[in-house]
Tab-separated table of C-alpha atoms in Angstrom:
chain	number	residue	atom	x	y	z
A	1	UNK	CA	96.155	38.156	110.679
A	2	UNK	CA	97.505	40.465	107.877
A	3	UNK	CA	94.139	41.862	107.373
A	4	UNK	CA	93.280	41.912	110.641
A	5	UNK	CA	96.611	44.302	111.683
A	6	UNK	CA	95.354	46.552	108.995
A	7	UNK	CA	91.741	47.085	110.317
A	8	UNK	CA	93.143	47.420	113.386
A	9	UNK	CA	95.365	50.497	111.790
A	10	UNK	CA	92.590	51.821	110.418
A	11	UNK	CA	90.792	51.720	113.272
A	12	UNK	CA	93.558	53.102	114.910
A	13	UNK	CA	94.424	56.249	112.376
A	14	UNK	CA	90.331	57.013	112.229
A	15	UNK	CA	90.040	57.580	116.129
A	16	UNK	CA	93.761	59.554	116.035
A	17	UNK	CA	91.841	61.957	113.436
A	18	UNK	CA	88.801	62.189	115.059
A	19	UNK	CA	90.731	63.187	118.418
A	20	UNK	CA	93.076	65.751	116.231
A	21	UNK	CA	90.020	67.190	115.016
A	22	UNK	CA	88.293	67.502	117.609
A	23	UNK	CA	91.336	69.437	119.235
A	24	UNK	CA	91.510	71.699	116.351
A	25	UNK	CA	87.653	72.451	116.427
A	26	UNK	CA	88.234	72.804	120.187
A	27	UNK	CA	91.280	75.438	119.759
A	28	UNK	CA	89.726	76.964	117.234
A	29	UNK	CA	86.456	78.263	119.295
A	30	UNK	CA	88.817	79.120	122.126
A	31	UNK	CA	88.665	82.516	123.604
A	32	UNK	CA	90.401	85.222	122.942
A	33	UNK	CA	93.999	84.017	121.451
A	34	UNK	CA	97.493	86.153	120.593
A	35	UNK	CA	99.719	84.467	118.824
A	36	UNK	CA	103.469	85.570	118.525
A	37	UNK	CA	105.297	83.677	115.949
A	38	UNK	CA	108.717	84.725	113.516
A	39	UNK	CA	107.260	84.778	110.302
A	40	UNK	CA	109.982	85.140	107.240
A	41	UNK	CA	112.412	86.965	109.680
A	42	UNK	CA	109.450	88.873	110.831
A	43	UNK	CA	107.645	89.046	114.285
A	44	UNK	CA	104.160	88.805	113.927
A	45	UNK	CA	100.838	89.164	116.017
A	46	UNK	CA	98.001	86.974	115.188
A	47	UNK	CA	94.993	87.472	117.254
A	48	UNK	CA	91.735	86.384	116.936
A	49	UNK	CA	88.732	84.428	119.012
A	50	UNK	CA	85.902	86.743	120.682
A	51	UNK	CA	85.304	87.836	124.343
A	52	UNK	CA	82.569	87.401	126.858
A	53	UNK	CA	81.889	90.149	128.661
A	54	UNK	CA	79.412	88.740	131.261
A	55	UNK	CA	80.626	89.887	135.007
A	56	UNK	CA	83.251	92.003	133.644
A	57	UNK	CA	84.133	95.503	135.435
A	58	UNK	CA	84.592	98.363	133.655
A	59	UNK	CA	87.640	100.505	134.860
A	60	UNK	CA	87.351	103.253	132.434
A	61	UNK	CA	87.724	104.625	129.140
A	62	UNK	CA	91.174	106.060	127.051
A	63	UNK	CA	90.454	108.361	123.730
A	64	UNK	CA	94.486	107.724	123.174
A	65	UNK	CA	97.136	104.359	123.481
A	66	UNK	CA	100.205	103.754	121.582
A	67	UNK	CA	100.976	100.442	119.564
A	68	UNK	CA	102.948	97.932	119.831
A	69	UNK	CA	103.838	95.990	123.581
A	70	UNK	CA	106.116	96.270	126.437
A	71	UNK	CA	107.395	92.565	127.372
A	72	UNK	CA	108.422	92.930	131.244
A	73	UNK	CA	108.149	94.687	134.146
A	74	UNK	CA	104.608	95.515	135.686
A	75	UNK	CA	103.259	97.329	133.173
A	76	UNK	CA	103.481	95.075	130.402
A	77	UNK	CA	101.483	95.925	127.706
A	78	UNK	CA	99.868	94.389	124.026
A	79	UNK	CA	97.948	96.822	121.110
A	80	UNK	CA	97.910	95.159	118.272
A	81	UNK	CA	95.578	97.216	116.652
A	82	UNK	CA	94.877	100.993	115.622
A	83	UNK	CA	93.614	103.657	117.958
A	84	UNK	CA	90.081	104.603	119.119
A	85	UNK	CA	88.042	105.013	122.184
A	86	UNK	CA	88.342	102.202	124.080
A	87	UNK	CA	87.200	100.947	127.582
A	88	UNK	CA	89.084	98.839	130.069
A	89	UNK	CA	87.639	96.005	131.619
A	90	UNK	CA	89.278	94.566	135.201
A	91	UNK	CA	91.495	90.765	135.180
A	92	UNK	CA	90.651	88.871	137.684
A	93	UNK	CA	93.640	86.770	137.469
A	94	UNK	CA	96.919	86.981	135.024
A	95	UNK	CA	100.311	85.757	134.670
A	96	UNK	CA	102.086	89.374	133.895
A	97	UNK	CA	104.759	89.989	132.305
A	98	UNK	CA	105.754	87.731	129.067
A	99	UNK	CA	109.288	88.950	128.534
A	100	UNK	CA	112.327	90.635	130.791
A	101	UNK	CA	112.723	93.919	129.053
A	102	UNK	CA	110.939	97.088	130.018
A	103	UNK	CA	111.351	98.920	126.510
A	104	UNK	CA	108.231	100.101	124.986
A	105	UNK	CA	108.719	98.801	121.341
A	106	UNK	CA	106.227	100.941	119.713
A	107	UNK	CA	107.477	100.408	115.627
A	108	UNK	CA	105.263	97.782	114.032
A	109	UNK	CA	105.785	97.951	110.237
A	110	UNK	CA	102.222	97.163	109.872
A	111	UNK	CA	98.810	96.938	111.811
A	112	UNK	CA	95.269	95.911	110.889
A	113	UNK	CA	91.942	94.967	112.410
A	114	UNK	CA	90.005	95.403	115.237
A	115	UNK	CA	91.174	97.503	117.964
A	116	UNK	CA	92.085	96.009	121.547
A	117	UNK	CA	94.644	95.949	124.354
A	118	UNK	CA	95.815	94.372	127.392
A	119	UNK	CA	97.831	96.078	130.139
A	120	UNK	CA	99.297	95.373	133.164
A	121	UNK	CA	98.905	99.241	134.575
A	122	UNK	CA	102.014	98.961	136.932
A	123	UNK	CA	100.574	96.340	138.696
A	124	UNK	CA	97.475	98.329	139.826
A	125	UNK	CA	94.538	97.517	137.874
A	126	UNK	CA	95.558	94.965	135.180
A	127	UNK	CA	92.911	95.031	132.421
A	128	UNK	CA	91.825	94.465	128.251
A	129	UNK	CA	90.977	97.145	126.445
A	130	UNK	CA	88.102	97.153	123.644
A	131	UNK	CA	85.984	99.481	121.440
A	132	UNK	CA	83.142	101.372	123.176
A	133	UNK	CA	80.858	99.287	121.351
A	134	UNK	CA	82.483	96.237	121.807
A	135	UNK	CA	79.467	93.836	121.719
A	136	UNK	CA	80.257	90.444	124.133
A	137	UNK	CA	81.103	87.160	122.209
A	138	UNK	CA	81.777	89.037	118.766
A	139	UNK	CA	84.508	88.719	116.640
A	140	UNK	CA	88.131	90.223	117.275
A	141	UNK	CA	90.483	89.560	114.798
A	142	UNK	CA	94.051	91.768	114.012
A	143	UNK	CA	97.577	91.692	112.824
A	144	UNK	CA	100.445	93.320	113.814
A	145	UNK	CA	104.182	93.023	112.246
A	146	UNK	CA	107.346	93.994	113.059
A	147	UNK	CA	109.958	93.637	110.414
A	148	UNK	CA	113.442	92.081	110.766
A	149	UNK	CA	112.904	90.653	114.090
A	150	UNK	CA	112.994	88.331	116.268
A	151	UNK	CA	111.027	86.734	119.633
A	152	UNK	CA	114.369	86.487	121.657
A	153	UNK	CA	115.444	89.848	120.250
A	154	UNK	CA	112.481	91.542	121.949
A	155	UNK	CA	113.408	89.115	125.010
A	156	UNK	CA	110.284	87.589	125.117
A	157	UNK	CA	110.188	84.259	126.896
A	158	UNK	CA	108.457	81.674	124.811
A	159	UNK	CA	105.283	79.689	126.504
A	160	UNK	CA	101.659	80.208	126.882
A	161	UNK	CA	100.100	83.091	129.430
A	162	UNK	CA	96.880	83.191	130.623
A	163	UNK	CA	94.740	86.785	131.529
A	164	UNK	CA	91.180	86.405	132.491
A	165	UNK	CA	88.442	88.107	132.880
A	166	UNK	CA	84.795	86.841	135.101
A	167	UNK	CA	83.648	84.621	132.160
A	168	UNK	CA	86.629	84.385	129.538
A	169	UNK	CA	90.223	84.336	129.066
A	170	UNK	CA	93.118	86.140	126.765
A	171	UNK	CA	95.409	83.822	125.976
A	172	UNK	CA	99.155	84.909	124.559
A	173	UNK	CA	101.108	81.998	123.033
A	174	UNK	CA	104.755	83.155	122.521
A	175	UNK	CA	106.741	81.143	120.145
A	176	UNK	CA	106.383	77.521	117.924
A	177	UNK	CA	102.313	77.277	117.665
A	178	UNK	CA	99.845	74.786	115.559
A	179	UNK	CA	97.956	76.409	112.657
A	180	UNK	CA	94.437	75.677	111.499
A	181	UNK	CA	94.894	72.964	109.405
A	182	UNK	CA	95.197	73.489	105.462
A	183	UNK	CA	92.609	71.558	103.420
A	184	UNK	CA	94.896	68.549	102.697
A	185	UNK	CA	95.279	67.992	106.137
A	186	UNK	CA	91.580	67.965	106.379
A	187	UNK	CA	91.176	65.684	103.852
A	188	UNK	CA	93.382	63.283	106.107
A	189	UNK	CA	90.999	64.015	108.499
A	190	UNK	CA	88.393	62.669	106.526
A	191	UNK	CA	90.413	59.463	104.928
A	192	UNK	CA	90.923	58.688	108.873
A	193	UNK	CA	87.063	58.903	109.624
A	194	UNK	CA	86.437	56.675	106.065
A	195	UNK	CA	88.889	54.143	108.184
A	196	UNK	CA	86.900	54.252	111.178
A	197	UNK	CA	83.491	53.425	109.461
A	198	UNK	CA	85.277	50.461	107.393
A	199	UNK	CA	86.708	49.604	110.757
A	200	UNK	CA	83.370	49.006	112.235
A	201	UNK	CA	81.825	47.313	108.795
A	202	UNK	CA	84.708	44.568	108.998
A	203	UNK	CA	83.996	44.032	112.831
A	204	UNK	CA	79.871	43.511	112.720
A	205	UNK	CA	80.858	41.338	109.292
């Protein structure tokens, strides 16, 4: 019985593994992702994923935008990136605003990577902004960090806000998130699979 209970837990922590895996491969191809976090009494950025551009409308072009974001009101606003020619591409849907204050907090302490925006345009034409020769499904990846501050300071409202475009989506995740797991925890990963195929061994035995 003894030995059966621990196959059983095996099988058990294998499949768990396999699922968490699986959810981490699946988050991990995911669109277009902004992740705001407090870092070490900082407020940091993280975005990265690609964007397909298939169906999208393009609203026109800007040779000049600030950085940094504007957290409520209609013309909320994300740059987390340096400035260049960019063109704006029309939302089809969005949730808006991710905060309650209207202040255009334009300070970050540090910015790198590739260049891209999203912007609510006073309610008019919300869109995301990207490099004139953007190309669809490529890489977008940049950082942005404001020092000695914090997610409520800015009064952004933590949670998860969706902006899409015909064949993609921007997602903003404000607050607590899930990392990409660090080798050890893939190495559980792979302990939990061993399980699962000793699992199975036991059971045809």
């Amino acid at each position: 019985m003894l030995i059966k209970g621990v196959t059983m837990f095996k099988k058990s922590a294998g499949i768990l593994a396999v699922l968490a895996f699986a959810g981490w491969t699946g988050s991990a191809n995911a669109t277009l992702i902004i992740d705001v976090t407090e870092v070490g009494g900082d407020v940091v950025f993280t975005t990265t994923g690609s964007l397909d551009l298939t169906g999208a409308t393009s609203v026109g072009s800007y040779s000049n935008y600030g950085l940094g974001f504007i957290a409520g009101g209609s013309n909320w606003y994300v740059a987390g990136s340096s400035q260049s020619l960019m063109y704006g591409y029309a939302m089809t849907s969005y949730d808006g605003a991710f905060g309650t204050s209207t202040n255009y907090f334009d300070s970050p302490s540090s910015v790198s990577g590739d260049d891209f925006f999203i912007w609510g345009q006073y309610g008019t034409t919300a869109q995301v902004g990207l490099t004139r020769d953007y190309v669809s499904n490529s890489t977008i990846s940049s950082l942005m960090t404001f020092s000695s501050a914090t997610i409520a300071g800015f009064t952004m409202i933590e949670g998860t806000y969706n902006y899409a475009i015909p064949s993609d989506n921007i997602i903003l995740k404000i607050g607590k998130t899930v990392g990409v797991p660090e080798p050890a925890s893939l190495a559980l990963f792979g302990i939990g699979l061993a399980g699962l195929g000793f699992s199975r061994k036991k059971m045809k035995n």
